[in-house]
Coordinates of C-alpha atoms in Angstrom, one line a residue:
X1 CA -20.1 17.5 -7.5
X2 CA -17.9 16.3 -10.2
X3 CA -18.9 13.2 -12.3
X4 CA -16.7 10.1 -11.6
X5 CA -15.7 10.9 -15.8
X6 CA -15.0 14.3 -15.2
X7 CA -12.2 12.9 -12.3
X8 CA -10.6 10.7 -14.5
X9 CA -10.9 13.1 -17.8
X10 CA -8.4 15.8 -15.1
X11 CA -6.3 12.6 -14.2
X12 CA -5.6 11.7 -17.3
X13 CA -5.1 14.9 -18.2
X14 CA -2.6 15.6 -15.5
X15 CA -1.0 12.3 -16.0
X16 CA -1.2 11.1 -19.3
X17 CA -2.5 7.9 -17.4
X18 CA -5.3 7.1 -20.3
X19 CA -7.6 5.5 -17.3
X20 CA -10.8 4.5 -18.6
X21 CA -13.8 3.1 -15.8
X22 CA -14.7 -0.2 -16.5
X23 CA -18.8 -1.4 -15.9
X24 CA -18.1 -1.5 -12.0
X25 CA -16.5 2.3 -12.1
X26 CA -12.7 1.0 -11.4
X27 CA -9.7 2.2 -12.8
X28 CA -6.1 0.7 -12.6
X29 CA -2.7 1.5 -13.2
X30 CA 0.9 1.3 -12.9
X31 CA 2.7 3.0 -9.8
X32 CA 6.5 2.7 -9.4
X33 CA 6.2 -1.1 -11.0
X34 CA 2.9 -1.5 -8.0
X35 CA -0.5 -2.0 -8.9
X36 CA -3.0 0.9 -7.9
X37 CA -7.0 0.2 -8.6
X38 CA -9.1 3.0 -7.9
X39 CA -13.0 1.7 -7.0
X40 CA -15.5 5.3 -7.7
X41 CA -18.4 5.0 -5.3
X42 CA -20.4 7.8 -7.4
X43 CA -23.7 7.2 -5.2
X44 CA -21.5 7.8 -1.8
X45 CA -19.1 10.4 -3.7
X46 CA -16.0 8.5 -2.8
X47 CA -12.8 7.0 -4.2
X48 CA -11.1 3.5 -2.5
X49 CA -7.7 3.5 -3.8
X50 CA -6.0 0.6 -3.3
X51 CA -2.0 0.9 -3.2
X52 CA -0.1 -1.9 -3.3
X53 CA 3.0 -1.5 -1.3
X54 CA 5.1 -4.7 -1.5
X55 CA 5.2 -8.8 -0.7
X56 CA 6.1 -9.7 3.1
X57 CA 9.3 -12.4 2.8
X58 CA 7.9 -15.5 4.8
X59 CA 11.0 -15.1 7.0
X60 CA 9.4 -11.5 8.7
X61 CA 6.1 -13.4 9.3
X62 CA 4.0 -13.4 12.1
X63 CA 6.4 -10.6 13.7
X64 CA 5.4 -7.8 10.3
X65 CA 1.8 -8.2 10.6
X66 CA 2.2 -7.3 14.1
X67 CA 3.6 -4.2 13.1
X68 CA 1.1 -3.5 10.0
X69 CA -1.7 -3.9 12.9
X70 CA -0.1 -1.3 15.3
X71 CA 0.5 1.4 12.1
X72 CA -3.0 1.1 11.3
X73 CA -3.9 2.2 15.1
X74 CA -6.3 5.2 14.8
X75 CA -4.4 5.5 11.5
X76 CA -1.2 6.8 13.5
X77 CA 1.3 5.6 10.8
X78 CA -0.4 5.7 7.8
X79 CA -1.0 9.8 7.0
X80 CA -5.4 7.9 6.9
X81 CA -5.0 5.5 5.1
X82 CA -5.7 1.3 6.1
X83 CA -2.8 -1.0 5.4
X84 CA -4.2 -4.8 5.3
X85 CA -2.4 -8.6 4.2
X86 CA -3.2 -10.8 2.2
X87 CA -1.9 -14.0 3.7
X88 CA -1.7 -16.5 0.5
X89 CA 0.2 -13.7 -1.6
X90 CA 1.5 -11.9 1.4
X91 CA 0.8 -8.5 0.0
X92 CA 0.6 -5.7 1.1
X93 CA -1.7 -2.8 0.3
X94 CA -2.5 0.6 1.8
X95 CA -6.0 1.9 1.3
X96 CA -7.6 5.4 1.3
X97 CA -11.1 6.4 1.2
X98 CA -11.1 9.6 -1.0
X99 CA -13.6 12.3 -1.5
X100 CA -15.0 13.2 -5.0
X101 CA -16.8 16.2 -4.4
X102 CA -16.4 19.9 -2.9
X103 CA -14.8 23.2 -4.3
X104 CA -12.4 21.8 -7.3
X105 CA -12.7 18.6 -6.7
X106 CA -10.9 17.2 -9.5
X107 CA -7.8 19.1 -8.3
X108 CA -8.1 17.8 -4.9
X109 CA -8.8 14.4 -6.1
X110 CA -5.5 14.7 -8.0
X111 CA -4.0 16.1 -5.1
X112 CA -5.3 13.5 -2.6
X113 CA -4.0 10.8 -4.4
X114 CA -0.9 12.2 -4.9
X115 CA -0.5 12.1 -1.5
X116 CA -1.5 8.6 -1.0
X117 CA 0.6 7.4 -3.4
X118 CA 3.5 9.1 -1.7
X119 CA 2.8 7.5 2.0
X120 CA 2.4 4.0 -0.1
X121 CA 6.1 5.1 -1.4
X122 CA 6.9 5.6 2.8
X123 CA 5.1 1.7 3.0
X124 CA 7.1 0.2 0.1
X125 CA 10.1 1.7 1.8
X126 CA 9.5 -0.1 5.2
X127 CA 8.3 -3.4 3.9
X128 CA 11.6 -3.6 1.9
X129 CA 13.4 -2.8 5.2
X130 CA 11.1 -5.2 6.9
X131 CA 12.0 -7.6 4.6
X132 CA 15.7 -7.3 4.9
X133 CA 15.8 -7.5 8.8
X134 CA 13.7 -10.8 8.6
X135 CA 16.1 -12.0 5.7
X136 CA 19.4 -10.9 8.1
X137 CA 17.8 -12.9 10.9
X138 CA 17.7 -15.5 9.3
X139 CA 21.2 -15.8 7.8
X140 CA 22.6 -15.0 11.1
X141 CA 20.8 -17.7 12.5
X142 CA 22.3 -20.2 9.8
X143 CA 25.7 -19.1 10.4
X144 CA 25.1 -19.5 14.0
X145 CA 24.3 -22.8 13.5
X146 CA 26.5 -23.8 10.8
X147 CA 29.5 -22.7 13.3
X148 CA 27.8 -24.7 16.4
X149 CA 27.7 -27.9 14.0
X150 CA 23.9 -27.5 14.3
X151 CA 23.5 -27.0 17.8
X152 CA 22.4 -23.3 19.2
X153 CA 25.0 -24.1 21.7
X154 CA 22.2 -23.9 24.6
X155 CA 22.9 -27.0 27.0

């Protein structure tokens, strides 16, 4: 098994990240102006990376979290990864649990989360489009009213 060190010593090599563990064995960084935090579990031999994928608008709330909930059934949408909402900020992050051992793990751990941080590109993609639907609702819903002198026109 490869030492939680020697996995970041290969990231940081591939990357040029510079990632150093802090006391609790977490690492953060940068990702396409998100925040990633990667939380070693050396006693389990895992990884939990955390991806943040982008804010919910207020307008595509509750209807969004609906559709977070049904991605994350049996992991259908989300290539095994969790997505989950925090409701004061209204972000939204996908989250992988990672092997950190095996034949070469550091290149599969590179590889692995490579490949999560490409699905939470997919996510960041959708919540933007998410966002803009609610946002169009919205307006259109204005307009409707603003033409209607208030009223939805419904007797």
């Amino acid at each position: 098994m490869s030492s939680t060190a020697e996995l970041i010593h290969h990231l940081n090599e591939v990357t040029g990240l510079g990632l150093a563990l802090d006391e609790s064995n977490a690492a953060a960084f940068q990702y396409e102006g998100r925040n990633v935090l990667l939380q070693f579990q050396p006693e389990l031999s895992v990884c939990l990376i955390h991806a943040e994928v982008g804010t919910l608008e207020n307008a595509a709330l509750p209807g969004a979290v609906n559709e977070l909930l049904e991605a994350n059934h049996l992991l259908s949408d989300t290539q095994g990864g969790a997505l989950s909402f925090q409701r004061q900020s209204g972000m939204v992050s996908l989250n992988f649990l990672m092997p950190c051992e095996g034949p070469n793990a550091a290149d599969a751990f590179v590889s692995r989360l490579n490949r999560a941080l490409t699905v939470s590109d997919e996510w960041a993609q959708r919540i933007r489009e998410i966002n803009a639907k609610a946002i169009e609702s919205v307006e259109s819903t204005i307009r409707d009213l603003q033409e209607h002198d208030g009223s939805t026109g419904d007797p």
